[in-house]
Amino acid sequence: MGCKAQLSPTFYDSTCPNALTVIRTSIRTAVSRQRRMAALLTRLHFHDCFLQGCDASILLNDTPTTERTTFSNVGVGGYEVIDSAKSGVENICPGIVSCADILAVAARDASVAVGGPSWSVGLGRRDSTAAYPSQADSDLPRADQDLQSLISDFEVKGLSERDMVALSGAHTIGQSRCVAFRGRIHGNGSDIDANFATTRRRNCPLTRGEGDDNMAPLDLVTPNSFDNNYFRNLVQRRGLLQSDQVLFNGGSSDRIVLEYSNSPSRFASDFAAAMVRMGEIDPRTGANGVIRTICSAAN
């Protein structure tokens, strides 16, 4: 927790005062072209922070040591948007702004671009020179997890159950692949609305290998807008992933889901606070990291 004091929203004010403007313009452009990009950038930051802290290790693309090709990171995207933002910043301030900080700022700007909350991003992270592919599938949450394992996984990172539920609300935007929710929609469980399951089966056959990469929105009501419909869906047993619906299935998190389903403003404020805390997971600062000039290379 002592690392928090080392991050500051004003970190680049004197060394690269226009950095945040350049990043914001780049993210706005990308999201305006493809609304789903907001979800991809949020997930990219999340998947980075959950492996050895927010150090841009997920961006490294040196095979065979990259995290990008691990099972847990299949479907993660937005790398080219971060590369573009980094290029823009390097043009005005070479070697100053870290890729890890660009990831953190991009997640905030992506939220704003689709009507979500804003927050003050602490800056001053440095980048790792190595990736951690062996830890990706053990440290990153899975679509089939139960509530207690999710709570435990987030607690290990210093995040509370409320943080976990709020961050899960990022699924108010974005999509998921059939392979991640096939078991839920074909399982005939009591925790899924029958009509919802029938609708989703049309584009996601039971047989493995058929339609594995077919996509469905995580929020079937407003898939491209940041709002609290994700939580309203859960109350109606219309969560797409098993790890979504376990948040509202008779467990300790039910009360938080109900709270967010009734109060968009409370969800937005808790989401912003949780994103700040997530962005402060084990940051590299000072001599513990480097400033990579190309985000995909350890250079």
Phi, psi and omega in degrees: 000339181295342181291338185302321183295341182275349177261137182217136177299340183259014188306323184258009185303324181261331185270333179203071189297338182262007185301312185293327178293318179296316180296314182300316179298318180296317182290317178301317180297315182295318182288327178294330177283325182211106184301326181298340181301330179300317179292319181297319181290324177295315181294324179299315178296316180299312181293333175290311186294330184282352176247101177060025176089174185278086187229014178063021179295331182294339182279340181297134186234035178269106179286149003266017187265007183285149173279342189299326187266005177291159183303318184292341182255007172295130182094349174286139181212188181096003182303318184293332178289319176295319178301319180293316178297318179298317179300317179297320180289320179298329180296329182258334182216078183301131173070021185253313188261128183283155175294326179297319177292323178297319176301315182294317180291321181298321179296319177295313182294327177294320177300312181297323184294338179246024174088011180271181183287163172249164176202162180276121183265119173292138185234161181124007175294151171243165187266151174279164175250003180222154176255169185229062184299328183291340182262349186301313185282346178264329186267332184275138179300150180247161183288344185252014184284153174270173188298313185296323179290326176295313179302316181296316181299322180284324179298323178301329180269006178085019182248139184278173176299320178296319176301316182299315180294317180297315180293328175299334178296351172299342177286006170293343175232159175097180185223166177225157181275148180310321184300337182275338183236006181303313182300323181290313186283341179256005187273350180055036179282164179280351183263017179226135177295129187298319180293321178297315180298317180299316179299315183289332180294334183301329183246011182214086183296157180293325185290125177298141181093346177255113178072020183307323185264005176296138186257151172220147180290139177291332174240108187285348184271302180229074189292345182247010180235142179276109179207192183259016180295334175306315182286326174297323176299317181298319179298329179269010180063037180242035172284135185286314181266152175299321180290345171282307188292333179297342177290339177224083182204041177088009183257189186293338182272356180307317184296325180289318178300315179298319179300312181290327180293334180264345185222094177302325183290323179292319176300313183300317182289321179290324177297314180300315180295321180291324177295323176298313181295319178297321181291351180253014177288114173040056179288145172277131177226161177057231185281359182279358180203187182230173169253105179284131181278335172237122190294333183274355183235145183288345185359000000 
